[in-house]
Amino acid sequence: MAYSFLEIARTPGVIAAQAANGSADMYASPDIPRDFTSFTEKEAAFIALRDSFYLASVSETGWPYVQHRGGPAG
């Protein structure tokens, strides 16, 4: 199942803030890719070069969960 990250992130509060700041139309554009099933090679290569990064998600109850990952690059 593909995740639609932009649709998940654009909650009613985010849409209202985008409208107030003049960017709502840009994010509502059908030209913005919305369906992803995994990282592309570009994102995977970027992460592989890092020795530290944060991974964030949100639980089904809406609470954020942020993890730090660090160590040798890759």
mmCIF file of N, CA, C and O in Angstrom:
data_model
loop_
_atom_site.group_PDB
_atom_site.id
_atom_site.type_symbol
_atom_site.label_atom_id
_atom_site.label_comp_id
_atom_site.label_asym_id
_atom_site.label_seq_id
_atom_site.Cartn_x
_atom_site.Cartn_y
_atom_site.Cartn_z
ATOM 1 N N MET A 1 0.842 -1.180 0.000
ATOM 2 C CA MET A 1 0.000 0.000 0.000
ATOM 3 C C MET A 1 0.887 1.243 0.000
ATOM 4 O O MET A 1 1.768 1.381 0.826
ATOM 5 N N ALA A 2 0.644 2.151 -0.893
ATOM 6 C CA ALA A 2 1.428 3.380 -0.973
ATOM 7 C C ALA A 2 0.970 4.369 0.091
ATOM 8 O O ALA A 2 -0.203 4.442 0.432
ATOM 9 N N TYR A 3 1.931 5.094 0.634
ATOM 10 C CA TYR A 3 1.626 6.136 1.609
ATOM 11 C C TYR A 3 1.540 7.463 0.881
ATOM 12 O O TYR A 3 2.355 7.770 0.031
ATOM 13 N N SER A 4 0.585 8.233 1.242
ATOM 14 C CA SER A 4 0.424 9.553 0.650
ATOM 15 C C SER A 4 0.845 10.575 1.695
ATOM 16 O O SER A 4 0.036 11.142 2.409
ATOM 17 N N PHE A 5 2.171 10.816 1.795
ATOM 18 C CA PHE A 5 2.717 11.642 2.857
ATOM 19 C C PHE A 5 2.153 13.057 2.864
ATOM 20 O O PHE A 5 1.868 13.611 3.911
ATOM 21 N N LEU A 6 1.999 13.647 1.702
ATOM 22 C CA LEU A 6 1.488 15.004 1.654
ATOM 23 C C LEU A 6 0.064 15.065 2.186
ATOM 24 O O LEU A 6 -0.297 15.989 2.912
ATOM 25 N N GLU A 7 -0.746 14.083 1.859
ATOM 26 C CA GLU A 7 -2.121 14.082 2.348
ATOM 27 C C GLU A 7 -2.162 13.862 3.861
ATOM 28 O O GLU A 7 -3.011 14.426 4.544
ATOM 29 N N ILE A 8 -1.266 13.051 4.395
ATOM 30 C CA ILE A 8 -1.214 12.835 5.844
ATOM 31 C C ILE A 8 -0.797 14.111 6.552
ATOM 32 O O ILE A 8 -1.338 14.479 7.592
ATOM 33 N N ALA A 9 0.174 14.812 5.990
ATOM 34 C CA ALA A 9 0.720 16.010 6.622
ATOM 35 C C ALA A 9 -0.213 17.208 6.515
ATOM 36 O O ALA A 9 -0.163 18.107 7.349
ATOM 37 N N ARG A 10 -1.057 17.237 5.505
ATOM 38 C CA ARG A 10 -1.927 18.411 5.300
ATOM 39 C C ARG A 10 -3.231 18.250 6.070
ATOM 40 O O ARG A 10 -4.297 18.043 5.513
ATOM 41 N N THR A 11 -3.132 18.390 7.379
ATOM 42 C CA THR A 11 -4.312 18.353 8.238
ATOM 43 C C THR A 11 -5.089 19.660 8.062
ATOM 44 O O THR A 11 -4.568 20.616 7.494
ATOM 45 N N PRO A 12 -6.319 19.738 8.554
ATOM 46 C CA PRO A 12 -7.069 20.998 8.441
ATOM 47 C C PRO A 12 -6.308 22.194 9.031
ATOM 48 O O PRO A 12 -6.333 23.283 8.452
ATOM 49 N N GLY A 13 -5.608 22.003 10.132
ATOM 50 C CA GLY A 13 -4.833 23.092 10.721
ATOM 51 C C GLY A 13 -3.680 23.527 9.834
ATOM 52 O O GLY A 13 -3.397 24.724 9.703
ATOM 53 N N VAL A 14 -3.010 22.565 9.198
ATOM 54 C CA VAL A 14 -1.906 22.885 8.286
ATOM 55 C C VAL A 14 -2.446 23.608 7.056
ATOM 56 O O VAL A 14 -1.869 24.601 6.607
ATOM 57 N N ILE A 15 -3.552 23.141 6.519
ATOM 58 C CA ILE A 15 -4.150 23.787 5.350
ATOM 59 C C ILE A 15 -4.533 25.227 5.682
ATOM 60 O O ILE A 15 -4.309 26.139 4.884
ATOM 61 N N ALA A 16 -5.093 25.451 6.876
ATOM 62 C CA ALA A 16 -5.457 26.813 7.287
ATOM 63 C C ALA A 16 -4.214 27.696 7.397
ATOM 64 O O ALA A 16 -4.226 28.856 6.962
ATOM 65 N N ALA A 17 -3.131 27.165 7.950
ATOM 66 C CA ALA A 17 -1.885 27.938 8.064
ATOM 67 C C ALA A 17 -1.315 28.229 6.684
ATOM 68 O O ALA A 17 -0.831 29.342 6.431
ATOM 69 N N GLN A 18 -1.384 27.256 5.777
ATOM 70 C CA GLN A 18 -0.905 27.480 4.413
ATOM 71 C C GLN A 18 -1.739 28.548 3.721
ATOM 72 O O GLN A 18 -1.202 29.408 3.013
ATOM 73 N N ALA A 19 -3.052 28.531 3.930
ATOM 74 C CA ALA A 19 -3.926 29.541 3.329
ATOM 75 C C ALA A 19 -3.584 30.926 3.872
ATOM 76 O O ALA A 19 -3.509 31.894 3.118
ATOM 77 N N ALA A 20 -3.339 31.003 5.179
ATOM 78 C CA ALA A 20 -3.003 32.283 5.801
ATOM 79 C C ALA A 20 -1.668 32.821 5.297
ATOM 80 O O ALA A 20 -1.457 34.033 5.265
ATOM 81 N N ASN A 21 -0.770 31.920 4.909
ATOM 82 C CA ASN A 21 0.557 32.324 4.447
ATOM 83 C C ASN A 21 0.694 32.334 2.929
ATOM 84 O O ASN A 21 1.790 32.544 2.404
ATOM 85 N N GLY A 22 -0.390 32.048 2.230
ATOM 86 C CA GLY A 22 -0.376 32.143 0.775
ATOM 87 C C GLY A 22 0.217 30.959 0.036
ATOM 88 O O GLY A 22 0.515 31.064 -1.151
ATOM 89 N N SER A 23 0.377 29.811 0.693
ATOM 90 C CA SER A 23 0.986 28.672 0.006
ATOM 91 C C SER A 23 0.021 27.500 -0.203
ATOM 92 O O SER A 23 0.427 26.451 -0.703
ATOM 93 N N ALA A 24 -1.232 27.662 0.163
ATOM 94 C CA ALA A 24 -2.184 26.549 0.067
ATOM 95 C C ALA A 24 -2.339 26.035 -1.361
ATOM 96 O O ALA A 24 -2.399 24.826 -1.586
ATOM 97 N N ASP A 25 -2.415 26.943 -2.333
ATOM 98 C CA ASP A 25 -2.599 26.514 -3.728
ATOM 99 C C ASP A 25 -1.421 25.680 -4.222
ATOM 100 O O ASP A 25 -1.597 24.706 -4.947
ATOM 101 N N MET A 26 -0.210 26.062 -3.815
ATOM 102 C CA MET A 26 0.970 25.326 -4.252
ATOM 103 C C MET A 26 0.923 23.881 -3.745
ATOM 104 O O MET A 26 1.172 22.946 -4.499
ATOM 105 N N TYR A 27 0.567 23.691 -2.479
ATOM 106 C CA TYR A 27 0.548 22.342 -1.921
ATOM 107 C C TYR A 27 -0.664 21.532 -2.375
ATOM 108 O O TYR A 27 -0.663 20.317 -2.284
ATOM 109 N N ALA A 28 -1.700 22.195 -2.859
ATOM 110 C CA ALA A 28 -2.878 21.494 -3.358
ATOM 111 C C ALA A 28 -2.721 21.092 -4.821
ATOM 112 O O ALA A 28 -3.543 20.363 -5.357
ATOM 113 N N SER A 29 -1.645 21.544 -5.465
ATOM 114 C CA SER A 29 -1.424 21.281 -6.878
ATOM 115 C C SER A 29 -1.357 19.783 -7.178
ATOM 116 O O SER A 29 -0.695 19.030 -6.470
ATOM 117 N N PRO A 30 -2.015 19.347 -8.243
ATOM 118 C CA PRO A 30 -1.927 17.934 -8.627
ATOM 119 C C PRO A 30 -0.551 17.563 -9.192
ATOM 120 O O PRO A 30 -0.263 16.390 -9.393
ATOM 121 N N ASP A 31 0.296 18.568 -9.438
ATOM 122 C CA ASP A 31 1.628 18.297 -9.976
ATOM 123 C C ASP A 31 2.614 17.801 -8.919
ATOM 124 O O ASP A 31 3.698 17.347 -9.254
ATOM 125 N N ILE A 32 2.264 17.907 -7.652
ATOM 126 C CA ILE A 32 3.148 17.452 -6.581
ATOM 127 C C ILE A 32 2.941 15.952 -6.394
ATOM 128 O O ILE A 32 1.820 15.506 -6.147
ATOM 129 N N PRO A 33 4.011 15.137 -6.511
ATOM 130 C CA PRO A 33 3.865 13.688 -6.301
ATOM 131 C C PRO A 33 3.361 13.399 -4.890
ATOM 132 O O PRO A 33 3.834 13.980 -3.927
ATOM 133 N N ARG A 34 2.391 12.516 -4.772
ATOM 134 C CA ARG A 34 1.814 12.226 -3.469
ATOM 135 C C ARG A 34 1.977 10.768 -3.041
ATOM 136 O O ARG A 34 1.845 10.466 -1.875
ATOM 137 N N ASP A 35 2.184 9.859 -3.947
ATOM 138 C CA ASP A 35 2.241 8.449 -3.579
ATOM 139 C C ASP A 35 3.668 7.927 -3.609
ATOM 140 O O ASP A 35 4.360 8.033 -4.622
ATOM 141 N N PHE A 36 4.090 7.375 -2.490
ATOM 142 C CA PHE A 36 5.431 6.821 -2.358
ATOM 143 C C PHE A 36 5.322 5.483 -1.642
ATOM 144 O O PHE A 36 4.557 5.349 -0.702
ATOM 145 N N THR A 37 6.087 4.510 -2.078
ATOM 146 C CA THR A 37 6.104 3.233 -1.386
ATOM 147 C C THR A 37 7.421 3.020 -0.654
ATOM 148 O O THR A 37 7.519 2.134 0.184
ATOM 149 N N SER A 38 8.449 3.793 -1.000
ATOM 150 C CA SER A 38 9.748 3.671 -0.322
ATOM 151 C C SER A 38 10.613 4.861 -0.705
ATOM 152 O O SER A 38 10.241 5.674 -1.546
ATOM 153 N N PHE A 39 11.775 4.957 -0.058
ATOM 154 C CA PHE A 39 12.729 5.978 -0.435
ATOM 155 C C PHE A 39 13.217 5.721 -1.854
ATOM 156 O O PHE A 39 13.345 4.580 -2.282
ATOM 157 N N THR A 40 13.530 6.782 -2.550
ATOM 158 C CA THR A 40 14.164 6.622 -3.851
ATOM 159 C C THR A 40 15.663 6.393 -3.617
ATOM 160 O O THR A 40 16.156 6.493 -2.493
ATOM 161 N N GLU A 41 16.380 6.118 -4.677
ATOM 162 C CA GLU A 41 17.836 5.939 -4.556
ATOM 163 C C GLU A 41 18.491 7.210 -4.022
ATOM 164 O O GLU A 41 19.471 7.151 -3.288
ATOM 165 N N LYS A 42 17.930 8.370 -4.370
ATOM 166 C CA LYS A 42 18.481 9.646 -3.914
ATOM 167 C C LYS A 42 18.414 9.759 -2.390
ATOM 168 O O LYS A 42 19.397 10.116 -1.741
ATOM 169 N N GLU A 43 17.267 9.453 -1.790
ATOM 170 C CA GLU A 43 17.145 9.525 -0.325
ATOM 171 C C GLU A 43 17.991 8.464 0.355
ATOM 172 O O GLU A 43 18.637 8.741 1.376
ATOM 173 N N ALA A 44 18.016 7.266 -0.197
ATOM 174 C CA ALA A 44 18.822 6.197 0.395
ATOM 175 C C ALA A 44 20.307 6.559 0.379
ATOM 176 O O ALA A 44 21.027 6.324 1.360
ATOM 177 N N ALA A 45 20.783 7.161 -0.712
ATOM 178 C CA ALA A 45 22.189 7.571 -0.801
ATOM 179 C C ALA A 45 22.491 8.678 0.206
ATOM 180 O O ALA A 45 23.546 8.674 0.854
ATOM 181 N N PHE A 46 21.574 9.620 0.367
ATOM 182 C CA PHE A 46 21.755 10.701 1.326
ATOM 183 C C PHE A 46 21.893 10.133 2.743
ATOM 184 O O PHE A 46 22.811 10.481 3.480
ATOM 185 N N ILE A 47 20.996 9.234 3.129
ATOM 186 C CA ILE A 47 21.045 8.642 4.467
ATOM 187 C C ILE A 47 22.313 7.819 4.649
ATOM 188 O O ILE A 47 22.946 7.853 5.710
ATOM 189 N N ALA A 48 22.721 7.102 3.608
ATOM 190 C CA ALA A 48 23.925 6.263 3.709
ATOM 191 C C ALA A 48 25.182 7.078 3.994
ATOM 192 O O ALA A 48 26.126 6.578 4.606
ATOM 193 N N LEU A 49 25.205 8.337 3.596
ATOM 194 C CA LEU A 49 26.367 9.190 3.831
ATOM 195 C C LEU A 49 26.364 9.833 5.218
ATOM 196 O O LEU A 49 27.377 10.381 5.646
ATOM 197 N N ARG A 50 25.269 9.769 5.921
ATOM 198 C CA ARG A 50 25.148 10.417 7.234
ATOM 199 C C ARG A 50 25.717 9.524 8.326
ATOM 200 O O ARG A 50 25.684 8.306 8.233
ATOM 201 N N ASP A 51 26.201 10.166 9.393
ATOM 202 C CA ASP A 51 26.572 9.407 10.585
ATOM 203 C C ASP A 51 25.559 9.659 11.698
ATOM 204 O O ASP A 51 25.708 9.166 12.813
ATOM 205 N N SER A 52 24.520 10.442 11.383
ATOM 206 C CA SER A 52 23.483 10.743 12.361
ATOM 207 C C SER A 52 22.254 11.263 11.630
ATOM 208 O O SER A 52 22.363 12.017 10.667
ATOM 209 N N PHE A 53 21.078 10.830 12.049
ATOM 210 C CA PHE A 53 19.842 11.387 11.512
ATOM 211 C C PHE A 53 18.700 11.097 12.476
ATOM 212 O O PHE A 53 18.839 10.309 13.414
ATOM 213 N N TYR A 54 17.585 11.763 12.273
ATOM 214 C CA TYR A 54 16.396 11.560 13.089
ATOM 215 C C TYR A 54 15.313 10.919 12.234
ATOM 216 O O TYR A 54 15.153 11.250 11.068
ATOM 217 N N LEU A 55 14.599 10.002 12.830
ATOM 218 C CA LEU A 55 13.484 9.339 12.180
ATOM 219 C C LEU A 55 12.244 9.680 12.989
ATOM 220 O O LEU A 55 12.224 9.456 14.205
ATOM 221 N N ALA A 56 11.242 10.242 12.347
ATOM 222 C CA ALA A 56 10.041 10.658 13.065
ATOM 223 C C ALA A 56 8.803 10.033 12.447
ATOM 224 O O ALA A 56 8.729 9.831 11.241
ATOM 225 N N SER A 57 7.860 9.722 13.302
ATOM 226 C CA SER A 57 6.571 9.220 12.856
ATOM 227 C C SER A 57 5.520 9.709 13.852
ATOM 228 O O SER A 57 5.843 10.356 14.843
ATOM 229 N N VAL A 58 4.287 9.394 13.575
ATOM 230 C CA VAL A 58 3.187 9.766 14.461
ATOM 231 C C VAL A 58 2.357 8.517 14.701
ATOM 232 O O VAL A 58 2.037 7.777 13.772
ATOM 233 N N SER A 59 2.003 8.292 15.966
ATOM 234 C CA SER A 59 1.206 7.110 16.294
ATOM 235 C C SER A 59 -0.226 7.290 15.804
ATOM 236 O O SER A 59 -0.649 8.386 15.438
ATOM 237 N N GLU A 60 -0.980 6.221 15.834
ATOM 238 C CA GLU A 60 -2.366 6.311 15.383
ATOM 239 C C GLU A 60 -3.208 7.199 16.296
ATOM 240 O O GLU A 60 -4.280 7.647 15.910
ATOM 241 N N THR A 61 -2.710 7.503 17.509
ATOM 242 C CA THR A 61 -3.421 8.419 18.403
ATOM 243 C C THR A 61 -2.954 9.853 18.239
ATOM 244 O O THR A 61 -3.411 10.754 18.931
ATOM 245 N N GLY A 62 -1.996 10.089 17.316
ATOM 246 C CA GLY A 62 -1.561 11.442 17.020
ATOM 247 C C GLY A 62 -0.325 11.909 17.761
ATOM 248 O O GLY A 62 0.107 13.039 17.589
ATOM 249 N N TRP A 63 0.281 11.054 18.581
ATOM 250 C CA TRP A 63 1.472 11.454 19.330
ATOM 251 C C TRP A 63 2.719 11.234 18.491
ATOM 252 O O TRP A 63 2.880 10.204 17.858
ATOM 253 N N PRO A 64 3.624 12.228 18.494
ATOM 254 C CA PRO A 64 4.867 12.072 17.716
ATOM 255 C C PRO A 64 5.823 11.097 18.380
ATOM 256 O O PRO A 64 5.818 10.927 19.601
ATOM 257 N N TYR A 65 6.627 10.449 17.564
ATOM 258 C CA TYR A 65 7.659 9.540 18.040
ATOM 259 C C TYR A 65 8.902 9.825 17.219
ATOM 260 O O TYR A 65 8.901 9.643 16.000
ATOM 261 N N VAL A 66 9.940 10.340 17.877
ATOM 262 C CA VAL A 66 11.159 10.730 17.190
ATOM 263 C C VAL A 66 12.316 9.908 17.736
ATOM 264 O O VAL A 66 12.496 9.798 18.947
ATOM 265 N N GLN A 67 13.085 9.328 16.834
ATOM 266 C CA GLN A 67 14.236 8.518 17.217
ATOM 267 C C GLN A 67 15.496 9.109 16.595
ATOM 268 O O GLN A 67 15.476 9.545 15.462
ATOM 269 N N HIS A 68 16.573 9.097 17.366
ATOM 270 C CA HIS A 68 17.872 9.506 16.832
ATOM 271 C C HIS A 68 18.640 8.242 16.486
ATOM 272 O O HIS A 68 18.647 7.270 17.236
ATOM 273 N N ARG A 69 19.257 8.244 15.348
ATOM 274 C CA ARG A 69 20.122 7.131 14.939
ATOM 275 C C ARG A 69 21.492 7.713 14.637
ATOM 276 O O ARG A 69 21.623 8.667 13.876
ATOM 277 N N GLY A 70 22.513 7.148 15.256
ATOM 278 C CA GLY A 70 23.870 7.643 15.036
ATOM 279 C C GLY A 70 24.875 6.512 15.062
ATOM 280 O O GLY A 70 24.636 5.457 15.625
ATOM 281 N N GLY A 71 26.018 6.760 14.469
ATOM 282 C CA GLY A 71 27.097 5.774 14.399
ATOM 283 C C GLY A 71 27.903 6.001 13.155
ATOM 284 O O GLY A 71 27.837 7.071 12.551
ATOM 285 N N PRO A 72 28.650 5.017 12.750
ATOM 286 C CA PRO A 72 29.447 5.166 11.526
ATOM 287 C C PRO A 72 28.522 5.440 10.328
ATOM 288 O O PRO A 72 27.385 4.985 10.298
ATOM 289 N N ALA A 73 29.036 6.184 9.385
ATOM 290 C CA ALA A 73 28.233 6.483 8.181
ATOM 291 C C ALA A 73 27.725 5.201 7.552
ATOM 292 O O ALA A 73 28.417 4.192 7.512
ATOM 293 N N GLY A 74 26.511 5.268 7.036
ATOM 294 C CA GLY A 74 25.919 4.107 6.377
ATOM 295 C C GLY A 74 25.047 3.318 7.275
ATOM 296 O O GLY A 74 24.375 2.424 6.952
#
